Coordinates of C-alpha atoms and ligand atoms in Angstrom, one line a residue:
M1 CA 91.7 102.4 42.9
V2 CA 88.5 101.1 41.4
N3 CA 85.9 102.7 39.1
I4 CA 82.4 102.7 40.3
T5 CA 79.1 104.5 39.6
I6 CA 76.8 105.8 42.3
D7 CA 73.4 107.1 41.0
G8 CA 74.9 107.6 37.6
K9 CA 77.9 109.5 38.9
K10 CA 81.3 108.0 37.9
L11 CA 83.9 107.8 40.6
Q12 CA 87.4 106.5 41.3
V13 CA 87.8 105.3 44.9
P14 CA 90.4 103.3 46.9
K15 CA 89.7 99.6 46.5
D16 CA 89.4 99.0 50.3
Y17 CA 86.4 101.5 50.5
T18 CA 82.9 100.5 51.5
V19 CA 80.0 101.8 49.4
L20 CA 79.1 104.2 52.2
Q21 CA 82.6 105.7 52.3
A22 CA 82.5 106.2 48.5
A23 CA 79.1 107.7 48.6
R24 CA 79.9 110.1 51.4
E25 CA 83.0 111.3 49.7
A26 CA 81.0 111.9 46.5
G27 CA 78.4 113.9 48.5
V28 CA 75.7 111.3 48.1
E29 CA 73.5 111.1 51.2
I30 CA 72.8 107.6 52.6
P31 CA 71.0 107.4 56.0
T32 CA 72.7 105.5 58.8
L33 CA 71.9 104.7 62.4
C34 CA 74.2 102.0 63.8
Y35 CA 77.2 103.2 61.9
L36 CA 79.9 104.9 64.0
K37 CA 83.0 105.4 61.9
G38 CA 85.9 103.3 62.9
I39 CA 84.1 102.0 66.0
N40 CA 80.8 100.3 64.9
E41 CA 80.7 99.2 61.3
I42 CA 78.4 96.2 61.5
G43 CA 75.5 96.7 59.1
A44 CA 73.0 95.9 61.8
C45 CA 70.2 98.5 61.4
R46 CA 69.8 98.2 57.6
M47 CA 69.1 101.9 57.3
C48 CA 71.9 102.3 54.7
V49 CA 70.6 99.6 52.2
V50 CA 71.3 100.3 48.6
E51 CA 70.8 98.5 45.3
I52 CA 73.9 97.0 43.7
K53 CA 73.4 96.1 40.1
G54 CA 73.7 92.3 39.8
A55 CA 73.2 91.5 43.5
R56 CA 69.9 89.8 44.3
S57 CA 69.1 91.6 47.5
L58 CA 69.6 95.1 48.9
Q59 CA 73.0 95.5 50.6
A60 CA 74.1 97.5 53.7
A61 CA 76.4 100.2 52.3
C62 CA 78.4 100.6 55.5
V63 CA 79.9 97.1 55.2
Y64 CA 79.6 96.3 51.5
P65 CA 83.0 96.7 49.8
V66 CA 83.4 98.5 46.4
S67 CA 84.6 96.6 43.4
E68 CA 85.7 97.4 39.8
G69 CA 82.7 98.4 37.6
M70 CA 80.2 98.4 40.5
E71 CA 76.9 100.3 39.9
V72 CA 75.1 101.5 43.0
I73 CA 71.6 103.0 43.2
T74 CA 70.9 104.8 46.5
N75 CA 67.5 106.3 45.8
S76 CA 65.1 104.0 44.1
E77 CA 61.5 103.1 45.1
R78 CA 62.7 99.8 46.3
V79 CA 65.4 101.3 48.5
R80 CA 63.2 104.0 49.9
R81 CA 60.5 101.4 50.8
A82 CA 62.9 99.1 52.4
R83 CA 64.5 101.8 54.6
K84 CA 61.1 103.0 55.7
V85 CA 60.0 99.5 56.6
N86 CA 63.2 98.9 58.5
L87 CA 62.8 102.2 60.4
E88 CA 59.2 101.5 61.2
L89 CA 60.2 98.1 62.6
I90 CA 62.7 99.7 64.9
L91 CA 60.2 102.3 66.0
S92 CA 57.5 99.6 66.5
N93 CA 59.5 98.3 69.5
H94 CA 60.7 101.7 70.8
D95 CA 59.5 103.8 73.7
R96 CA 58.3 106.8 71.7
N97 CA 57.7 109.3 74.5
C98 CA 59.8 111.7 72.5
L99 CA 58.5 114.9 74.1
T100 CA 59.9 114.0 77.5
C101 CA 63.0 112.2 76.3
I102 CA 66.4 113.6 77.3
R103 CA 67.5 113.4 73.7
S104 CA 64.5 115.1 72.1
G105 CA 65.9 117.5 69.5
N106 CA 69.3 115.7 69.4
C107 CA 68.1 112.1 68.6
E108 CA 69.5 110.4 65.6
L109 CA 66.3 108.1 65.4
Q110 CA 64.0 111.1 65.6
R111 CA 66.0 112.8 62.8
L112 CA 65.8 109.7 60.6
A113 CA 62.0 109.5 61.1
E114 CA 61.8 113.0 59.8
D115 CA 64.3 112.6 57.0
L116 CA 62.7 109.4 55.7
N117 CA 59.2 111.0 56.0
V118 CA 57.9 108.3 58.4
K119 CA 54.4 109.5 59.4
Q120 CA 52.9 106.3 60.7
I121 CA 54.1 103.0 62.2
R122 CA 52.2 100.1 60.6
Y123 CA 53.6 97.4 62.9
E124 CA 53.2 96.5 66.5
G125 CA 56.4 95.3 68.2
E126 CA 56.6 93.0 71.2
N127 CA 57.2 96.1 73.4
I128 CA 58.5 94.1 76.4
R129 CA 58.8 96.7 79.2
R130 CA 62.1 96.5 81.0
P131 CA 63.2 98.1 84.3
L132 CA 65.4 101.1 84.2
D133 CA 69.0 100.6 85.6
D134 CA 69.6 103.7 87.6
F135 CA 71.7 102.3 90.5
S136 CA 74.9 103.7 89.2
P137 CA 75.8 107.2 90.5
S138 CA 76.8 108.2 87.0
I139 CA 74.9 106.3 84.2
V140 CA 71.3 105.5 83.7
R141 CA 70.3 102.8 81.2
D142 CA 66.8 102.7 79.7
P143 CA 66.5 99.5 77.7
N144 CA 63.1 100.6 76.5
K145 CA 64.7 103.2 74.4
C146 CA 67.5 101.1 73.1
V147 CA 67.6 100.5 69.3
L148 CA 70.2 97.6 69.5
C149 CA 72.7 99.5 67.3
K150 CA 75.6 98.2 69.5
R151 CA 77.5 101.5 69.3
C152 CA 77.8 101.6 73.1
I153 CA 79.0 97.9 73.2
N154 CA 81.8 98.6 70.7
V155 CA 82.9 101.8 72.3
C156 CA 83.1 100.1 75.7
R157 CA 84.8 97.1 74.3
N158 CA 87.2 98.6 71.7
V159 CA 87.9 102.2 72.6
Q160 CA 87.9 101.7 76.4
E161 CA 88.7 98.0 76.4
V162 CA 86.4 97.6 79.4
G163 CA 83.7 95.5 77.7
V164 CA 81.1 95.3 80.5
I165 CA 78.0 95.6 78.2
N166 CA 76.9 93.2 75.5
A167 CA 73.8 91.9 73.7
N168 CA 71.9 89.4 75.8
Y169 CA 69.2 87.0 74.5
R170 CA 67.8 86.8 71.0
G171 CA 65.0 88.2 68.8
F172 CA 62.5 90.6 70.4
R173 CA 64.0 89.6 73.8
T174 CA 67.5 91.0 72.8
V175 CA 68.7 93.5 75.3
V176 CA 72.0 95.4 75.7
S177 CA 73.0 94.7 79.2
T178 CA 75.7 93.3 81.5
A179 CA 76.6 89.7 82.3
F180 CA 73.6 88.2 84.2
D181 CA 71.7 91.5 83.7
R182 CA 73.4 93.1 86.7
S183 CA 73.3 96.8 87.2
L184 CA 76.2 98.8 85.8
N185 CA 76.9 99.7 89.4
D186 CA 77.6 96.1 90.1
V187 CA 80.1 95.4 87.3
A188 CA 83.5 96.8 86.6
C189 CA 82.2 99.8 84.7
T190 CA 84.5 102.9 84.9
M191 CA 81.6 105.3 84.7
C192 CA 83.4 107.1 81.9
G193 CA 80.2 107.8 79.9
Q194 CA 81.7 107.1 76.5
C195 CA 78.7 104.8 75.9
I196 CA 76.4 107.8 76.4
Q197 CA 78.4 109.7 73.8
A198 CA 78.0 106.9 71.4
C199 CA 74.3 106.3 71.9
P200 CA 72.1 107.7 69.1
V201 CA 69.0 107.8 71.3
G202 CA 68.0 108.3 74.9
A203 CA 68.9 104.7 76.1
L204 CA 71.9 106.0 78.0
R205 CA 72.1 109.2 80.0
E206 CA 73.8 110.7 83.0
K207 CA 72.2 110.4 86.5
D208 CA 70.3 113.6 86.9
S209 CA 71.5 115.9 89.7
T210 CA 69.7 119.1 88.6
D211 CA 66.9 118.6 91.2
I212 CA 69.2 118.5 94.2
V213 CA 71.1 121.6 92.9
W214 CA 67.8 123.5 92.4
K215 CA 66.8 122.5 95.9
A216 CA 70.1 123.7 97.4
L217 CA 69.8 127.0 95.5
A218 CA 66.3 127.5 97.0
D219 CA 67.5 126.8 100.5
K220 CA 68.1 130.1 102.4
N221 CA 70.3 128.3 104.9
K222 CA 72.7 127.0 102.3
Y223 CA 75.7 128.8 101.0
V224 CA 75.9 127.4 97.5
V225 CA 79.3 127.6 95.7
V226 CA 79.9 126.4 92.1
Q227 CA 83.1 125.6 90.3
T228 CA 83.6 124.9 86.6
A229 CA 86.0 122.4 85.0
P230 CA 88.4 123.6 82.3
A231 CA 86.7 121.7 79.5
V232 CA 83.2 122.9 80.1
R233 CA 83.9 126.5 78.8
V234 CA 84.9 125.2 75.4
A235 CA 81.8 123.0 74.9
L236 CA 78.8 124.5 76.7
G237 CA 78.0 126.9 73.9
E238 CA 77.3 124.0 71.6
E239 CA 74.1 123.3 73.6
F240 CA 72.9 126.8 72.5
G241 CA 73.8 126.4 68.9
L242 CA 77.2 128.0 69.0
P243 CA 79.9 126.4 66.8
I244 CA 82.1 123.6 68.2
G245 CA 85.2 125.1 69.8
T246 CA 83.6 128.4 70.9
R247 CA 84.9 129.7 74.2
V248 CA 82.1 130.9 76.5
T249 CA 83.9 131.3 79.8
G250 CA 82.4 134.8 80.5
K251 CA 78.9 133.9 79.5
M252 CA 79.0 130.8 81.6
V253 CA 80.0 132.8 84.7
T254 CA 77.2 135.2 84.1
A255 CA 74.6 132.4 83.7
L256 CA 75.8 130.7 86.9
K257 CA 75.4 134.0 88.8
M258 CA 71.9 134.4 87.3
L259 CA 71.0 130.9 88.5
G260 CA 71.6 132.1 92.0
F261 CA 75.0 130.6 93.1
D262 CA 76.5 132.5 96.0
K263 CA 80.0 132.3 94.5
V264 CA 81.3 131.2 91.1
F265 CA 84.8 129.8 91.2
D266 CA 87.0 128.0 88.7
T267 CA 88.3 124.4 89.0
D268 CA 91.4 125.7 87.2
T269 CA 92.4 127.2 90.5
G270 CA 92.2 123.7 91.9
A271 CA 94.2 122.4 89.0
D272 CA 97.0 124.9 89.9
L273 CA 96.9 123.6 93.4
T274 CA 97.1 120.0 92.1
I275 CA 100.2 121.0 90.1
M276 CA 101.9 122.3 93.3
E277 CA 101.1 119.1 95.1
E278 CA 101.7 116.7 92.3
G279 CA 104.8 118.5 91.0
T280 CA 106.3 118.3 94.5
E281 CA 105.4 114.7 94.8
L282 CA 107.2 113.9 91.5
I283 CA 110.3 115.8 92.5
N284 CA 110.3 114.0 95.9
R285 CA 109.8 110.5 94.3
I286 CA 112.6 111.2 91.8
K287 CA 115.0 112.5 94.5
N288 CA 114.2 110.0 97.2
G289 CA 113.8 106.9 95.2
G290 CA 110.0 106.7 95.5
K291 CA 107.7 104.6 93.4
L292 CA 108.0 105.5 89.7
P293 CA 106.5 106.2 87.2
L294 CA 104.3 108.6 89.0
I295 CA 100.8 108.4 87.3
T296 CA 98.3 111.3 87.3
S297 CA 95.1 110.8 89.3
C298 CA 92.7 113.5 88.1
S299 CA 90.5 111.3 85.9
P300 CA 88.1 109.3 88.1
G301 CA 87.3 106.9 85.2
W302 CA 91.0 106.1 84.9
I303 CA 91.3 105.6 88.7
K304 CA 88.4 103.2 88.7
F305 CA 89.9 101.3 85.7
C306 CA 93.2 101.1 87.6
E307 CA 91.5 99.8 90.7
H308 CA 89.6 97.1 88.8
Y309 CA 92.1 96.1 86.1
F310 CA 95.6 97.2 87.1
P311 CA 95.8 97.2 91.0
E312 CA 99.5 96.6 90.7
F313 CA 99.9 100.2 89.7
L314 CA 97.9 101.7 92.6
D315 CA 101.1 102.7 94.4
N316 CA 102.2 104.5 91.3
L317 CA 99.2 106.8 91.3
S318 CA 99.7 110.3 92.6
T319 CA 98.1 110.6 96.0
C320 CA 96.6 114.0 95.0
K321 CA 92.9 114.3 94.9
S322 CA 91.6 115.5 91.6
P323 CA 91.4 119.3 91.2
H324 CA 87.7 119.8 91.8
E325 CA 87.9 117.6 95.0
M326 CA 91.0 119.5 96.2
F327 CA 89.1 122.8 95.5
G328 CA 86.0 121.5 97.3
A329 CA 88.1 120.5 100.3
I330 CA 89.8 124.0 100.4
L331 CA 86.4 125.7 100.1
K332 CA 85.0 123.8 103.1
T333 CA 88.1 124.4 105.2
Y334 CA 90.2 127.4 104.4
Y335 CA 87.6 129.5 102.6
A336 CA 84.8 128.5 105.1
Q337 CA 87.0 129.6 108.0
K338 CA 88.0 132.8 106.3
M339 CA 84.4 133.7 105.5
G340 CA 83.0 132.5 108.9
I341 CA 80.7 129.9 107.2
D342 CA 79.9 126.6 108.9
P343 CA 81.0 123.9 106.3
A344 CA 77.8 122.0 107.3
N345 CA 75.9 124.7 105.5
M346 CA 78.1 125.0 102.5
F347 CA 77.0 123.2 99.3
V348 CA 79.7 122.8 96.7
V349 CA 78.6 122.0 93.1
S350 CA 81.1 121.0 90.4
I351 CA 80.2 121.5 86.7
M352 CA 82.1 118.8 85.0
P353 CA 82.5 117.4 81.4
C354 CA 82.6 114.0 83.1
T355 CA 80.1 111.4 84.3
A356 CA 82.6 109.5 86.5
K357 CA 83.0 112.7 88.6
K358 CA 79.5 112.0 90.0
F359 CA 80.8 108.7 91.3
E360 CA 84.0 110.2 92.5
A361 CA 82.2 112.9 94.6
Q362 CA 80.4 110.1 96.5
R363 CA 83.6 108.4 97.5
E364 CA 83.5 108.5 101.3
E365 CA 87.3 109.1 101.7
L366 CA 86.9 112.5 99.9
A367 CA 85.6 114.4 102.9
A368 CA 88.4 116.5 104.4
S369 CA 86.2 118.8 106.5
G370 CA 84.1 115.9 107.8
Y371 CA 81.5 116.7 105.0
P372 CA 81.9 115.6 101.3
D373 CA 84.4 117.8 99.5
V374 CA 81.9 118.2 96.7
D375 CA 78.1 117.8 97.2
A376 CA 76.9 117.5 93.6
V377 CA 78.3 117.2 90.2
L378 CA 76.5 118.4 87.1
T379 CA 77.6 117.6 83.6
T380 CA 77.9 120.3 80.9
R381 CA 74.6 119.0 79.5
E382 CA 72.8 119.3 82.8
L383 CA 74.1 122.8 83.3
A384 CA 72.7 123.7 79.8
R385 CA 69.3 122.2 80.8
M386 CA 69.3 124.4 84.0
I387 CA 70.1 127.5 82.0
K388 CA 67.3 126.7 79.5
E389 CA 64.9 125.9 82.3
A390 CA 65.6 129.3 83.9
G391 CA 64.8 131.0 80.6
I392 CA 68.2 132.6 80.3
D393 CA 69.1 133.8 76.8
F394 CA 72.7 132.3 77.0
V395 CA 74.0 133.4 73.6
N396 CA 73.3 137.1 74.3
L397 CA 74.7 137.2 77.8
P398 CA 77.5 139.6 78.7
D399 CA 80.8 138.3 80.0
N400 CA 81.6 138.2 83.7
H401 CA 84.6 137.2 85.9
F402 CA 85.0 134.4 88.5
D403 CA 84.6 135.6 92.1
D404 CA 87.3 136.7 94.5
P405 CA 89.1 135.8 96.7
M406 CA 89.6 132.4 95.1
G407 CA 89.2 133.5 91.5
D408 CA 92.7 133.5 90.1
A409 CA 93.5 130.7 87.7
T410 CA 96.3 130.3 85.2
G411 CA 96.7 129.0 81.6
A412 CA 98.3 125.9 83.2
G413 CA 95.1 125.1 84.9
V414 CA 93.0 125.6 81.7
I415 CA 95.1 123.1 79.7
F416 CA 94.2 120.3 82.1
G417 CA 91.0 120.0 79.9
T418 CA 92.8 118.4 77.0
T419 CA 95.0 115.3 76.8
G420 CA 98.6 116.2 77.6
G421 CA 97.6 119.3 79.6
V422 CA 98.3 118.0 83.1
M423 CA 101.7 116.9 81.9
E424 CA 102.5 120.2 80.3
A425 CA 101.2 122.2 83.3
A426 CA 103.3 120.1 85.7
L427 CA 106.4 120.4 83.6
R428 CA 106.1 124.2 83.5
T429 CA 106.3 124.2 87.3
V430 CA 108.7 121.3 87.9
Y431 CA 111.2 122.8 85.4
E432 CA 111.3 126.1 87.3
I433 CA 111.6 124.5 90.7
L434 CA 114.3 122.1 89.7
T435 CA 116.4 124.5 87.6
G436 CA 115.7 127.8 89.5
K437 CA 115.5 129.4 86.0
P438 CA 112.4 130.8 84.2
L439 CA 111.1 128.6 81.4
E440 CA 111.5 130.6 78.2
N441 CA 108.8 128.9 76.2
V442 CA 105.9 127.7 78.3
E443 CA 104.3 125.8 75.4
I444 CA 105.7 122.2 75.7
T445 CA 104.5 121.0 72.3
Q446 CA 106.1 117.5 72.6
V447 CA 103.3 116.4 74.8
R448 CA 100.5 118.0 72.8
G449 CA 98.4 116.3 70.0
L450 CA 95.8 113.6 69.7
E451 CA 98.1 110.6 69.1
G452 CA 96.8 107.8 71.5
I453 CA 100.1 107.4 73.3
R454 CA 102.8 110.1 73.2
E455 CA 106.3 110.2 74.7
A456 CA 108.6 113.0 75.5
E457 CA 112.0 113.6 77.1
I458 CA 112.2 117.0 78.7
D459 CA 115.6 118.5 79.8
V460 CA 115.2 119.8 83.3
G461 CA 118.6 121.1 84.4
T462 CA 120.9 118.2 84.8
M463 CA 118.3 115.5 84.3
K464 CA 115.9 114.4 81.7
I465 CA 112.3 113.7 82.7
K466 CA 110.9 110.8 80.6
A467 CA 107.2 111.3 80.2
A468 CA 104.3 109.6 78.5
V469 CA 100.7 110.6 77.9
A470 CA 97.8 108.2 77.1
H471 CA 94.1 109.0 76.6
G472 CA 91.3 106.5 76.2
L473 CA 91.5 103.4 78.3
A474 CA 92.6 101.1 75.5
N475 CA 95.7 103.3 75.1
A476 CA 96.2 103.4 78.8
K477 CA 96.1 99.6 78.9
K478 CA 98.6 99.4 76.1
L479 CA 101.0 101.8 77.8
L480 CA 100.7 100.1 81.2
E481 CA 101.4 96.7 79.7
M482 CA 104.6 98.1 78.1
V483 CA 105.7 99.5 81.5
K484 CA 104.8 96.3 83.2
N485 CA 106.9 94.1 81.0
G486 CA 109.9 96.4 81.2
E487 CA 109.6 97.5 77.5
K488 CA 109.3 101.2 78.6
E489 CA 110.5 103.2 81.5
Y490 CA 109.2 106.6 82.5
H491 CA 109.3 109.1 85.4
F492 CA 105.8 110.5 84.8
I493 CA 102.7 109.3 83.0
E494 CA 99.5 111.2 82.4
I495 CA 96.4 109.1 81.8
M496 CA 92.9 110.4 81.0
A497 CA 90.0 107.9 80.6
C498 CA 88.3 109.7 77.7
P499 CA 89.8 109.8 74.2
G500 CA 90.9 113.4 73.8
G501 CA 90.8 114.1 77.5
C502 CA 88.1 115.9 79.4
I503 CA 87.1 118.0 76.3
M504 CA 85.6 114.7 75.1
G505 CA 84.2 113.6 78.4
G506 CA 81.0 111.5 78.8
G507 CA 79.2 114.6 80.1
Q508 CA 79.9 116.9 77.2
P509 CA 77.4 117.9 74.5
I510 CA 76.6 115.0 72.2
V511 CA 77.7 115.5 68.6
P512 CA 75.7 113.3 66.2
A513 CA 77.7 110.5 64.4
K514 CA 77.4 112.2 61.0
V515 CA 78.9 115.4 62.2
R516 CA 81.7 113.6 64.0
E517 CA 82.6 112.0 60.7
K518 CA 83.3 115.3 59.1
I519 CA 84.5 117.4 62.0
D520 CA 87.3 116.7 64.4
V521 CA 85.5 117.7 67.5
A522 CA 88.5 117.0 69.8
K523 CA 90.8 119.1 67.7
L524 CA 88.4 122.1 67.7
R525 CA 87.8 121.9 71.5
A526 CA 91.5 121.4 72.2
S527 CA 92.4 124.4 70.2
A528 CA 89.9 126.5 72.1
I529 CA 91.6 125.3 75.3
Y530 CA 95.0 126.4 74.0
D531 CA 93.6 129.8 72.9
E532 CA 92.3 130.3 76.5
D533 CA 95.8 129.5 77.9
R534 CA 97.4 132.0 75.5
S535 CA 94.8 134.6 76.5
L536 CA 95.7 134.5 80.3
P537 CA 98.2 136.8 81.9
I538 CA 99.7 134.0 84.1
R539 CA 100.4 130.6 82.6
K540 CA 102.3 128.8 85.4
S541 CA 100.6 127.3 88.4
H542 CA 103.2 128.4 90.9
E543 CA 102.7 132.0 90.0
N544 CA 99.0 132.0 90.8
P545 CA 98.4 134.6 93.6
T546 CA 95.5 132.7 95.1
I547 CA 97.6 129.6 95.4
K548 CA 100.6 131.5 96.9
K549 CA 98.3 133.1 99.5
L550 CA 96.7 129.8 100.3
Y551 CA 100.1 128.3 101.2
E552 CA 101.1 131.4 103.1
E553 CA 97.9 131.6 105.1
F554 CA 96.9 128.0 105.5
L555 CA 98.8 125.1 104.1
G556 CA 102.4 126.0 104.8
H557 CA 104.1 124.4 101.9
P558 CA 103.3 121.8 99.2
N559 CA 103.1 118.3 100.6
S560 CA 103.0 119.7 104.2
E561 CA 101.2 117.6 106.8
K562 CA 98.1 119.8 106.5
A563 CA 98.2 119.6 102.7
H564 CA 98.4 115.8 102.9
H565 CA 95.4 115.7 105.2
I566 CA 93.2 117.9 103.1
L567 CA 94.4 117.4 99.5
H568 CA 95.6 113.8 99.3
T569 CA 94.0 110.4 99.3
H570 CA 94.6 106.6 98.9
Y571 CA 93.1 104.0 96.6
K572 CA 91.3 100.7 96.9
R573 CA 92.5 97.3 95.8
Ligands
LIG1 FE1 88.9 117.4 83.9 FE2 90.2 118.0 86.0 S1 90.9 118.4 83.8 S2 89.6 115.9 85.4 O1 89.7 116.4 82.7 O2 92.0 117.4 86.5 O3 86.2 116.3 84.4 O4 87.8 119.7 82.3 O5 87.7 119.3 85.9 O6 89.0 117.7 88.7 O7 90.9 120.8 86.6 C1 87.2 116.7 84.1 C2 88.1 118.8 82.8 C3 88.5 118.6 85.4 C4 89.5 117.8 87.7 C5 90.7 119.8 86.4
LIG2 FE1 81.7 101.0 79.3 FE2 82.4 103.5 80.2 FE3 79.8 103.0 79.5 FE4 80.9 101.9 81.7 S1 80.5 104.1 81.3 S2 79.6 100.9 80.2 S3 83.0 101.6 81.1 S4 81.6 102.9 78.1

């Protein structure tokens, strides 16, 4: 520990602290912009400059280490003036069309301008206009809004270990871009959207699909069906000012009906179907000497990562389509037949916490009925925008239920939304199939938690299933390397591209860096997911009445030929 003084306040702090850490712990406010705790601590934006007694120049608090006897001043005329000049310089080269910016109201730069009382910009930047990169089906980059904080670069490089974006050129010409300034669509980007989550401004956003959905809703000839992913219900409320971790399932269903969707269904039902197919696939691979470990295939960011960086594991991937794709395929075949609807006139919209799902929906192999299984994907944020645009008072809405006859979902389907959930849901079903006995305690806590890589051995009758869970692509890479070099052996692996799983997907509400420092967003959203699981009467996928009926009336049995045709796929090298 060392003794320091901040603005006259005496403190004892660990000796490896930075000035910023010490100040934040002492409740002293220091503004930051490029700082993203644990991910981007580079002192680039100079918003956090402070005076250190004895030092000649002002220092960036986020990288300056504390030392015994240090005296820090965070609020002097000199400090305030320097921060203001630095901010004005950033703003001088920034596209300041705030009113129409996607991040208006949730922009860390806008917030700083307000907090630092910047009322004019005395400098004129170079303002080189650069073209938008909107070729990717998932991510749009607007370099004119970029503040060069490098948060996206370091998330992509260190959290996801993908590293497709970097700072190109120097001085005013500096731009965050890809090698040779290619589109994100033309490099090995996984479309995970974690860079959007890291961006403090509107330089990165999802590709907008609200227009095509409004158009479909207005088309009298279209039967427009919507399905909602497990993770959306525990985050959508944040867009309307509700606390992080509030469950809004019932209000979300009401809002979707008010928007004019013909039917509102739950992707959780698709997740239950995935468990039937994937659980059976696991049992068959174990019994018949198939390729192991079996690796989950629900997360399209992970699938793209595997295709680009670990093609040697493609045969390990489950051939199951992801739950919303399975559900879309069932809607356009079984449900369309049952209701006498021509699938050509059916328009399926998925509300997802994920940007990679937009890319996934466009994959041409995912079209069991001859038409795309899913026609449009909206992120949680886009759905919130549509609800606002329609003038719906979301917070005061009554609750409503998903529609019949496809409306049953289980707690097993809900927990897909958090890391470890697919594994737990699968084990609940696989256990009962293999042992023929009911599972006493459905909560398989060994696979829960937020540790980057988790392992478990689950007794299933006479055998033990060796399982592992990884979330975030850097962790996935680490786990796969261990499997590859023979260090580890498993039967079953769950991988989710986003750290925390879908609850922290690239399409979820964006929580400012400062809030993220104090609140464990993943923990709160995950605990809401587990609450939802506990609140449901059925918690095992194989007990879902909609799924049972679907097999009886249409698919036959899990992994039947028909199921394979409609619900399974293959991957590209
Ligand atoms: Fe997910 Fe999934 S859980 S991938 O994280 O398997 O996006 O929520 O919808 O499809 O069910 C996302 C979430 C989601 C699928 C399911
Ligand atoms: Fe990197 Fe993911 Fe952003 Fe692509 S979407 S640039 S992989 S963080």
